[in-house]
Amino acid sequence: MSENNQSPIEKVKKQSDALRGSIVESLGDEITGAIREDDQAVIKFHGMYQQDDRDRREERAEKKLDRIYTFMIRLRLPGGFLTPQQWIATHDIAGENSTGVIKITTRQTVQLHGLIKSNIKPTIQAFSEAKLDSIATCGDINRNVLCSSHPKESPVHEQVFAYADKISELLMPKTKAYYEIWLDEEKIADKKEEEDPLYENRYLPRKFKIAIAIPPNNDVDVFANDIGLIAIIKKNQLLGFNLAIGGGLSTTHGNPDTYARLGTEIGFIDSEEKTLKAVYEVLTIQRDYGNRSDRKLARLKYTVDKVGVAWFREELERRIGFKLQEPAAYEFTQRTDHYGWQANDKGLWYYTAFIENGRVLDDETAALKTALLEVAKTGKANFRFTCNQNLILSDIKAKDKDTVNTILEKFHVIKLTEGASRIRKNAMACVALNTCPLALAEAQRYMPSLITKIEPLLEKHGLANEDIIMRMTGCPNGCARPYIAEIGFVGTALGKYNLHIGGDNKGTRLNKIYKESLDEEHILMELDHLFGAFKKERKNGQQFGDFANAL
Ligand code: SRM
Ligand code: SF4
């Protein structure tokens, strides 16, 4: 493709001197809280986004003042794991340098919002002391690698979980820019050291996402990812992985060329070496064939549909030098978190706490943030994040369970988890306002109050005990994966949402738009009607999503 037709970001990447850009100069500019425009693209590869407080945009504009610029930073946590010491560090850094709220994301990691420019470097340095980094958590590159969260799911969880780390390492960029800019490491003399055969100097056409699922739980929403690996386990032995390609959810209102797509399973791979090779070469195909002119059509899903699944599989086999076997059989039966206490086959204990929309803070209901700090200080539990924005206090020895339980009770975390309704525990919302620049409507700030109005409707129809997966996003990018929910709300304008229904509760079917741009009154009316019909007409044991899909 001629370079003239390429999107401007392509040039920024190539001219960024291996992701250095002019970040150092931007940081040194004391006149503004922002960084230079090109650096705003480059800094994403280092795990950060420039944002501004959208609640205060108008007021600032009226006063002819600059926007209040801040930065969001996202950690790289393959499989979503932190030691108690790392949680304490994250807690302290959040308090000192950001808004104080720790946000657990839908991709199993944490974000801090509200960092001012001069705080970015101290934040990264403090994370580094805790052996944490934010490399490649954003940008046109492989992002945080997901893995089924709950060690109780399978005796081979640890073995599968290790792949998240291996894949993350394999697909890291070779540039030393992050270490140089943020950690003051010496500039490398020999540029050959950072030659990057995978990303070259152009990186990928777009972001790239990988998830590993351990059936029967699809808690990672494996088919929403560019690459999905499904662990095939028989008699407690990991036999290998089914490989799915081309999942992705984002759409753009009014652009019919964009669509959500579930990953297509193209084969089974039976060894670690071959799995890593196949994953790597899927990225090289996307690097070479992905759309670099229209970023709206640049994800792997569009490449797969452009070249065709059969061609893609053949090209992959050519690059990896072996044939993929036919996909192996397995079954997904669920994708929710298992709240409360559970033990695994080795006698270790796990407490899954409900954290509404992943926001860790103290409020009038529970002192969640304080409780988690107290648990971390005992050193008796690890921290694992789920793709449903919740937290598992994990790997707790039987003799330590009471200590952890006492803390959780004292700060009302158990009451919070046990007291939340099913619909609330099965819900997710994305960040949206006030920090997300792309938000058209509220999501995490609005969803809790909407649920309070939906709960009585479910009770009225005798459905309060149903597991219904409901998700909301402030725009069609789909960050809380609303297109694979049984009920999805996708923001179209302030206070207005498209209502989607008909996804299944295992994450294996996309839903459809049922009604467009509804306000709250009409959302509640439609749901009341749908719940009533479901109660009356459902067939034996039918779930809401399956019922709604047939409408
Ligand atoms: Fe997302 C952009 C938040 C998961 C699809 N997403 C954004 C940005 C960074 C806005 C921006 O570009 O400036 C949002 C920052 C808001 C803020 O203030 O924090 C944002 N996305 C999130 C998070 C934090 C939502 C949450 O509440 O948890 C999730 C962070 C995940 C992580 O830890 O890496 C998050 N984003 C997702 C997912 C879900 C997933 O990956 O499983 C999707 C849909 C799946 C997919 O990628 O197809 C998703 N986010 C997008 C897109 C659309 C990408 C596309 O293919 O077009 C954008 C916009 C973009 O990239 O241009 C976006
Ligand atoms: Fe922002 Fe839209 Fe993602 Fe929500 S779905 S966080 S509004 S980009």
XYZ file of C-alpha atoms and ligand atoms in Angstrom:
622
model
C 0.000 0.000 0.000
C 1.247 3.462 -0.847
C 2.381 5.346 2.262
C 0.168 8.254 1.162
C -2.956 6.239 1.841
C -1.881 5.233 5.299
C -3.487 6.727 8.404
C -1.423 9.493 10.062
C -0.674 7.258 13.071
C 1.386 4.991 10.785
C 3.815 7.831 10.173
C 3.928 8.719 13.864
C 4.881 5.133 14.739
C 7.593 4.910 12.083
C 9.103 8.264 12.966
C 8.925 7.703 16.709
C 12.523 6.450 17.054
C 11.358 3.149 18.531
C 8.569 4.712 20.588
C 10.597 7.576 22.025
C 8.902 10.351 20.072
C 9.494 13.664 21.806
C 8.081 12.424 25.106
C 11.026 13.787 27.082
C 10.494 17.258 25.625
C 6.733 17.019 26.169
C 7.267 16.137 29.815
C 9.616 19.062 30.270
C 7.167 21.619 28.854
C 5.832 23.411 31.935
C 3.477 25.710 30.021
C 0.841 23.030 29.547
C -0.390 19.975 31.421
C -0.737 18.212 28.068
C 1.852 16.513 25.881
C 2.466 17.049 22.147
C -0.095 15.588 19.793
C 2.167 12.940 18.245
C 3.392 11.921 21.699
C -0.201 11.283 22.748
C -0.157 8.362 20.298
C 3.342 7.193 21.273
C 2.712 7.330 25.018
C -0.063 4.734 24.628
C 2.572 2.099 23.861
C 3.990 2.904 27.303
C 0.585 2.223 28.892
C -0.858 5.717 29.252
C -3.604 7.917 27.846
C -3.893 11.666 28.007
C -7.371 12.626 29.225
C -9.202 15.633 30.631
C -11.993 16.138 33.134
C -15.068 16.192 30.883
C -17.313 17.355 33.735
C -15.374 20.601 33.767
C -14.783 21.154 30.054
C -17.602 23.662 29.589
C -16.817 25.682 32.676
C -13.129 25.864 31.652
C -14.020 26.836 28.089
C -16.331 29.624 29.325
C -13.493 30.993 31.424
C -11.168 30.606 28.418
C -8.990 28.271 30.446
C -7.089 25.242 29.190
C -8.716 21.866 29.873
C -7.669 20.057 33.047
C -5.321 17.485 31.540
C -4.490 14.313 33.399
C -3.232 10.837 32.484
C -4.550 7.346 32.989
C -2.031 4.529 33.464
C -2.780 0.822 32.976
C -0.612 -2.005 34.334
C 0.566 -5.045 32.408
C -0.604 -8.001 34.483
C -0.737 -11.207 32.417
C -3.555 -13.285 33.897
C -4.341 -10.453 36.331
C -2.109 -11.376 39.288
C -0.553 -9.254 42.078
C 1.294 -10.302 45.215
C 0.121 -8.686 48.481
C 3.243 -6.479 48.433
C 2.364 -5.321 44.922
C -1.188 -4.516 46.011
C 0.187 -2.394 48.864
C 2.429 -0.565 46.386
C -0.511 0.007 44.022
C -2.652 1.267 46.913
C 0.056 3.712 47.999
C 0.791 4.936 44.481
C -2.936 5.461 43.829
C -3.228 7.534 47.001
C -0.166 9.646 46.332
C -0.348 10.220 42.580
C -3.861 9.604 41.251
C -7.508 10.031 42.258
C -7.028 7.254 44.808
C -9.555 4.936 43.156
C -8.074 1.688 41.844
C -10.076 0.606 38.797
C -10.163 -3.091 37.928
C -10.720 -3.332 34.189
C -12.623 -5.766 31.987
C -9.225 -7.099 30.893
C -8.005 -8.256 34.267
C -5.727 -5.409 35.162
C -5.856 -2.121 37.054
C -5.860 1.502 35.979
C -5.189 4.688 37.874
C -6.777 7.935 36.688
C -6.006 11.592 37.265
C -2.195 11.607 37.193
C -0.797 15.027 36.415
C 2.068 15.153 33.942
C 4.797 15.621 36.520
C 3.540 12.573 38.436
C 3.840 10.098 35.580
C 7.526 9.415 35.992
C 7.449 8.979 39.804
C 4.447 6.675 39.345
C 6.233 4.451 36.836
C 9.339 4.417 39.001
C 7.330 3.402 42.067
C 5.620 0.654 40.070
C 8.994 -0.518 38.831
C 10.273 -0.830 42.405
C 7.331 -3.175 42.967
C 8.364 -5.106 39.809
C 5.376 -3.809 37.858
C 5.225 -2.093 34.489
C 2.739 -0.613 32.034
C 4.566 -1.585 28.818
C 2.284 -2.193 25.831
C -0.977 -2.062 27.753
C -2.270 0.341 25.114
C -1.216 1.144 21.537
C -1.047 -0.890 18.307
C 0.550 -3.904 19.884
C -0.322 -6.993 21.905
C -2.126 -5.922 25.108
C -2.581 -7.531 28.516
C -3.000 -11.288 28.042
C -6.031 -12.742 29.813
C -6.423 -16.113 31.481
C -9.342 -17.713 33.324
C -9.027 -16.299 36.807
C -10.142 -18.902 39.240
C -7.514 -21.453 40.289
C -10.352 -23.618 41.513
C -11.525 -24.141 37.939
C -8.947 -26.778 37.188
C -6.061 -28.737 38.735
C -3.962 -27.592 35.765
C -4.870 -23.921 36.227
C -1.294 -22.998 37.125
C 0.079 -24.666 34.014
C -2.412 -22.871 31.755
C -2.012 -19.611 33.665
C 1.751 -19.658 32.966
C 0.982 -19.263 29.252
C -0.377 -15.740 29.851
C 3.052 -14.693 31.043
C 4.914 -16.554 28.300
C 2.771 -15.025 25.560
C 3.058 -11.565 27.065
C 6.881 -11.863 27.158
C 7.042 -13.303 23.632
C 5.112 -10.373 22.199
C 6.770 -7.517 24.088
C 8.326 -4.808 21.923
C 12.126 -4.883 21.792
C 12.587 -1.129 22.198
C 14.230 0.088 25.396
C 12.404 3.436 25.219
C 10.306 2.735 28.335
C 13.378 2.023 30.470
C 15.219 5.028 29.105
C 12.449 7.606 29.407
C 10.794 6.593 32.647
C 13.428 4.636 34.546
C 16.469 6.708 33.553
C 18.344 3.717 32.186
C 21.269 4.519 29.942
C 20.524 5.094 26.266
C 21.600 2.014 24.358
C 24.529 2.619 22.061
C 23.913 -0.171 19.585
C 20.494 0.257 17.918
C 20.767 -3.359 16.680
C 19.860 -4.456 20.222
C 16.365 -3.163 19.749
C 15.718 -4.421 16.252
C 12.246 -5.887 16.344
C 11.507 -8.723 13.903
C 7.894 -8.900 15.036
C 6.799 -5.281 15.160
C 9.570 -3.829 12.926
C 9.207 -0.052 13.050
C 5.537 -0.039 12.084
C 4.035 -2.092 14.903
C 0.590 -3.583 14.248
C -2.149 -1.800 12.280
C -4.234 -1.703 15.476
C -4.481 -2.967 19.049
C -4.244 -6.735 19.520
C -5.864 -8.830 22.250
C -5.329 -12.401 23.444
C -7.235 -14.471 25.999
C -6.919 -18.015 27.336
C -10.037 -19.797 28.560
C -10.314 -22.899 30.700
C -13.615 -24.647 29.915
C -16.267 -24.997 31.211
C -15.920 -21.334 32.298
C -15.657 -18.668 29.609
C -15.034 -15.923 32.175
C -12.489 -14.285 29.822
C -15.003 -13.947 26.956
C -12.478 -15.735 24.786
C -14.278 -15.093 21.463
C -14.102 -11.319 21.911
C -10.328 -11.456 21.349
C -8.124 -11.258 18.260
C -6.673 -14.575 19.425
C -8.534 -16.923 21.731
C -6.872 -20.014 23.155
C -9.176 -22.609 24.644
C -7.379 -25.063 26.931
C -8.256 -28.658 26.119
C -7.993 -30.672 29.289
C -8.718 -34.382 29.641
C -8.313 -36.350 32.874
C -6.554 -33.382 34.466
C -3.956 -33.257 31.661
C -3.491 -30.204 29.452
C -3.527 -31.629 25.914
C -3.170 -28.321 24.093
C -5.281 -25.445 22.844
C -7.930 -24.732 20.267
C -6.956 -21.586 18.403
C -9.644 -19.013 17.589
C -8.900 -15.924 15.503
C -10.610 -12.683 14.589
C -12.790 -11.832 17.580
C -13.459 -8.173 18.302
C -16.447 -6.163 19.394
C -16.224 -2.497 18.508
C -18.663 -0.895 16.098
C -19.205 2.736 15.111
C -22.703 4.239 15.112
C -23.722 4.968 11.535
C -20.804 3.102 9.927
C -22.218 -0.135 8.445
C -18.725 -1.373 7.516
C -17.964 -1.918 11.218
C -19.290 -4.904 13.158
C -18.765 -7.070 16.190
C -17.378 -10.506 15.401
C -16.770 -13.632 17.460
C -13.496 -15.489 16.984
C -13.447 -18.447 14.562
C -11.830 -21.663 15.778
C -9.341 -22.762 13.137
C -7.525 -25.642 14.753
C -5.998 -27.499 17.694
C -2.329 -27.292 18.706
C -0.735 -29.830 20.998
C 2.510 -28.414 22.376
C 3.807 -25.276 24.043
C 6.391 -24.617 21.356
C 3.834 -24.907 18.571
C 1.262 -22.803 20.427
C 3.678 -19.940 20.939
C 4.807 -20.158 17.327
C 1.226 -20.042 16.048
C 0.324 -17.087 18.253
C 3.405 -15.202 17.049
C 2.703 -15.846 13.384
C -0.947 -14.790 13.645
C 0.475 -11.424 14.644
C 2.891 -11.350 11.700
C 0.019 -12.045 9.287
C -1.980 -9.202 10.822
C 1.143 -7.005 10.662
C 1.550 -7.744 6.955
C -2.085 -7.842 5.800
C -4.010 -5.626 8.248
C -5.603 -2.394 7.028
C -3.263 0.531 7.669
C -5.364 3.209 6.003
C -8.653 3.075 7.925
C -8.238 2.536 11.658
C -11.941 1.742 11.983
C -11.328 -1.354 9.829
C -7.883 -2.322 11.013
C -8.499 -5.027 13.639
C -7.692 -8.655 12.840
C -11.422 -9.454 12.474
C -11.549 -7.370 9.290
C -8.320 -8.911 7.984
C -9.713 -12.414 8.525
C -12.926 -11.564 6.696
C -10.982 -9.835 3.904
C -8.642 -12.749 3.185
C -11.045 -15.518 4.275
C -10.651 -18.044 7.090
C -9.361 -20.821 4.781
C -6.652 -18.576 3.300
C -5.678 -17.354 6.749
C -5.311 -20.896 8.053
C -3.176 -21.926 5.070
C -0.956 -18.874 5.371
C -0.547 -19.523 9.083
C 0.408 -23.160 8.423
C 2.926 -21.980 5.849
C 4.512 -19.572 8.335
C 4.560 -21.996 11.298
C 5.683 -24.975 9.231
C 3.149 -27.487 10.578
C -0.526 -28.349 10.048
C -3.163 -27.392 12.569
C -5.259 -30.310 13.782
C -9.053 -30.087 13.712
C -10.447 -28.184 16.753
C -10.960 -30.480 19.751
C -14.284 -30.923 21.556
C -15.037 -29.074 24.809
C -17.973 -27.268 26.367
C -18.526 -23.853 27.919
C -21.366 -23.784 30.432
C -20.904 -20.431 32.211
C -18.856 -17.242 32.468
C -19.704 -15.727 35.837
C -17.446 -15.374 38.867
C -17.987 -17.679 41.839
C -18.508 -15.271 44.715
C -17.607 -16.001 48.311
C -15.323 -18.691 49.742
C -14.195 -21.712 47.737
C -11.294 -24.161 48.059
C -9.249 -25.791 45.304
C -8.019 -29.366 44.996
C -4.862 -28.499 46.972
C -6.844 -27.178 49.949
C -6.076 -23.503 49.309
C -8.893 -20.984 49.830
C -10.230 -18.225 47.592
C -12.585 -15.361 48.348
C -14.199 -13.698 45.348
C -15.378 -10.223 46.273
C -17.992 -8.312 44.289
C -16.597 -4.958 43.237
C -19.198 -2.898 41.430
C -17.745 -1.939 38.033
C -14.280 -2.705 39.378
C -14.026 0.508 41.414
C -11.980 -0.086 44.560
C -12.766 2.670 47.038
C -14.201 3.178 50.512
C -17.799 4.395 50.595
C -20.795 4.388 52.933
C -21.580 0.706 52.127
C -18.137 -0.841 52.688
C -14.560 0.193 53.335
C -13.394 -2.002 50.466
C -10.101 -0.270 49.814
C -9.146 -0.277 53.490
C -10.150 -3.941 53.800
C -7.983 -4.970 50.851
C -5.027 -3.068 52.239
C -5.452 -4.776 55.604
C -5.638 -8.194 53.917
C -2.526 -7.390 51.875
C -0.658 -6.342 55.014
C -1.175 -9.809 56.521
C 0.719 -11.200 53.512
C -1.646 -14.169 53.532
C -3.479 -13.672 50.207
C -2.578 -12.984 46.610
C -4.716 -10.701 44.442
C -6.264 -11.974 41.205
C -8.482 -9.845 39.005
C -11.326 -11.278 36.986
C -12.490 -10.180 33.538
C -15.821 -9.348 35.177
C -14.068 -6.512 37.078
C -14.001 -8.424 40.379
C -11.249 -9.555 42.727
C -10.235 -12.947 44.063
C -8.222 -13.004 47.293
C -6.352 -16.156 46.523
C -4.032 -18.972 47.575
C -4.987 -18.639 51.254
C -3.894 -21.453 53.568
C -6.660 -23.058 55.664
C -5.043 -21.773 58.864
C -5.166 -18.174 57.550
C -8.739 -18.179 56.276
C -10.245 -16.864 59.511
C -7.821 -13.945 59.653
C -8.799 -12.848 56.156
C -12.491 -13.474 56.804
C -12.430 -11.341 59.972
C -11.006 -8.395 58.021
C -13.553 -8.799 55.230
C -16.361 -8.900 57.762
C -15.071 -5.955 59.766
C -15.057 -3.678 56.710
C -18.382 -5.039 55.315
C -16.916 -6.647 52.196
C -18.738 -9.904 52.882
C -22.019 -8.041 53.423
C -21.418 -6.149 50.170
C -20.774 -9.351 48.222
C -23.557 -11.406 49.763
C -26.038 -8.546 49.771
C -25.771 -7.616 46.098
C -28.567 -8.911 43.869
C -27.824 -11.453 41.136
C -28.463 -8.973 38.355
C -25.997 -6.529 39.962
C -23.348 -9.225 40.438
C -23.700 -10.243 36.786
C -23.424 -6.677 35.476
C -20.525 -4.649 34.133
C -20.147 -1.087 32.909
C -17.199 0.651 31.281
C -15.538 3.797 32.633
C -17.147 6.334 30.249
C -17.596 9.824 31.789
C -15.892 11.759 33.197
C -12.519 10.574 31.908
C -13.121 8.699 28.664
C -12.797 11.083 25.717
C -14.953 8.843 23.516
C -17.958 8.522 25.834
C -21.312 9.594 24.413
C -23.215 8.630 27.569
C -22.608 7.642 31.191
C -21.829 4.027 32.104
C -20.150 3.141 35.433
C -21.558 6.257 37.133
C -25.108 5.453 35.959
C -25.420 1.665 35.818
C -25.693 1.173 39.641
C -28.761 3.436 39.883
C -30.358 1.890 36.795
C -29.930 -1.554 38.357
C -31.692 -0.295 41.490
C -34.690 0.390 39.225
C -34.395 -2.919 37.339
C -34.253 -5.038 40.506
C -37.928 -4.419 41.440
C -38.971 -5.358 37.889
C -37.232 -8.715 38.212
C -38.822 -9.240 41.609
C -42.254 -8.320 40.274
C -41.932 -11.069 37.655
C -40.401 -13.586 40.069
C -37.048 -13.501 38.236
C -34.741 -12.169 40.953
C -32.886 -15.501 41.126
C -32.143 -15.715 37.401
C -28.556 -15.305 36.229
C -28.902 -12.647 33.521
C -25.765 -11.025 32.147
C -26.268 -7.287 31.655
C -23.638 -4.811 30.467
C -23.433 -1.125 29.624
C -21.021 1.050 27.677
C -20.959 4.777 27.079
C -20.266 4.353 23.348
C -20.195 1.607 20.708
C -16.526 0.706 21.261
C -17.777 -2.008 23.572
C -15.280 -1.875 26.451
C -17.591 -3.816 28.812
C -18.385 -6.280 26.008
C -22.110 -5.383 25.788
C -22.541 -7.146 22.432
C -22.149 -10.554 24.051
C -24.394 -9.818 27.024
C -27.917 -11.124 27.394
C -28.951 -7.486 27.877
C -26.617 -4.818 26.497
C -26.902 -1.031 26.705
C -24.779 0.956 24.256
C -24.698 4.725 24.715
C -25.784 6.889 21.790
C -26.077 10.303 23.507
C -26.305 11.618 27.070
C -29.070 9.625 28.763
C -29.777 7.484 25.666
C -28.876 3.848 24.961
C -29.452 1.253 22.279
C -30.955 -1.811 23.916
C -29.414 -5.089 22.722
C -30.832 -8.481 23.648
C -30.259 -12.120 22.788
C -26.637 -12.965 23.614
C -26.255 -16.262 25.461
C -24.914 -16.550 28.981
C -21.712 -18.347 27.857
C -20.369 -15.639 25.567
C -20.778 -17.674 22.391
C -23.458 -15.632 20.626
C -23.694 -11.954 19.687
C -26.867 -10.098 20.636
C -28.896 -7.822 18.359
C -30.218 -4.293 18.616
C -33.787 -4.534 19.880
C -34.620 -0.828 20.353
C -32.619 2.288 19.553
C -31.724 5.315 21.682
C -33.997 4.706 24.661
C -34.085 6.970 27.702
C -34.441 5.520 31.192
C -38.223 5.540 31.209
C -38.352 3.567 27.966
C -35.570 1.186 29.008
C -37.577 0.259 32.100
C -40.790 -0.074 30.092
C -39.143 -2.380 27.549
C -37.500 -4.520 30.222
C -40.750 -4.792 32.185
C -42.437 -6.030 29.043
C -39.606 -8.459 28.154
C -39.369 -9.879 31.688
C -43.146 -10.375 31.748
C -43.078 -12.235 28.431
C -40.090 -14.306 29.522
C -41.820 -15.345 32.740
C -44.968 -16.378 30.875
C -43.551 -17.929 27.723
C -40.161 -19.412 28.599
C -39.697 -23.081 27.948
C -38.375 -25.326 30.703
C -35.146 -23.907 32.148
C -34.698 -21.526 29.212
C -32.400 -18.622 29.955
C -33.286 -15.016 29.274
C -30.759 -14.546 26.466
C -31.984 -17.632 24.614
C -35.592 -16.548 25.005
C -34.793 -13.025 23.794
C -32.808 -14.371 20.835
C -35.911 -16.108 19.533
C -38.033 -12.930 19.591
Fe -11.603 0.042 25.728
C -10.732 2.799 23.966
C -11.453 1.773 28.588
C -11.679 -2.864 27.419
C -12.660 -1.548 22.886
N -11.123 1.955 26.190
C -10.740 2.926 25.312
C -10.250 4.169 26.066
C -8.780 4.023 26.282
C -10.605 5.517 25.431
C -9.569 6.111 24.509
O -9.193 5.480 23.498
O -9.136 7.228 24.785
C -11.033 3.992 27.395
C -10.425 4.658 28.613
C -11.485 5.063 29.608
C -10.921 5.516 30.890
O -11.082 6.715 31.215
O -10.355 4.711 31.623
C -11.201 2.487 27.427
N -11.453 -0.455 27.647
C -11.498 0.412 28.691
C -11.621 -0.313 30.011
C -10.873 0.365 31.146
C -13.112 -0.464 30.364
C -13.420 -0.854 31.784
O -14.262 -0.143 32.370
O -12.883 -1.823 32.294
C -11.074 -1.693 29.596
C -9.584 -1.772 29.759
C -9.062 -3.098 29.365
C -7.606 -3.299 29.665
O -7.292 -3.468 30.836
O -6.824 -3.334 28.725
C -11.417 -1.705 28.112
N -12.001 -1.888 25.223
C -12.118 -2.921 26.101
C -12.786 -4.028 25.486
C -13.150 -5.338 26.161
C -12.099 -6.389 25.946
O -11.044 -6.132 25.381
O -12.344 -7.514 26.349
C -13.098 -3.638 24.187
C -13.925 -4.439 23.150
C -13.204 -5.594 22.601
C -12.435 -5.225 21.373
O -11.351 -4.667 21.497
O -12.939 -5.473 20.285
C -12.580 -2.294 24.032
N -11.638 0.527 23.763
C -12.152 -0.255 22.758
C -12.093 0.491 21.515
C -12.546 -0.014 20.127
C -11.445 -0.764 19.449
C -11.758 -1.089 18.019
O -11.569 -2.223 17.609
O -12.184 -0.185 17.287
C -11.558 1.762 21.830
C -11.313 2.930 20.874
C -10.076 2.788 20.064
O -9.262 1.909 20.242
O -9.954 3.607 19.157
C -11.288 1.750 23.248
Fe -15.053 4.952 26.681
Fe -16.677 3.890 24.913
Fe -14.851 2.375 26.072
Fe -16.878 3.181 27.475
S -17.000 1.853 25.675
S -14.739 3.299 28.134
S -17.290 5.172 26.631
S -14.427 4.045 24.716
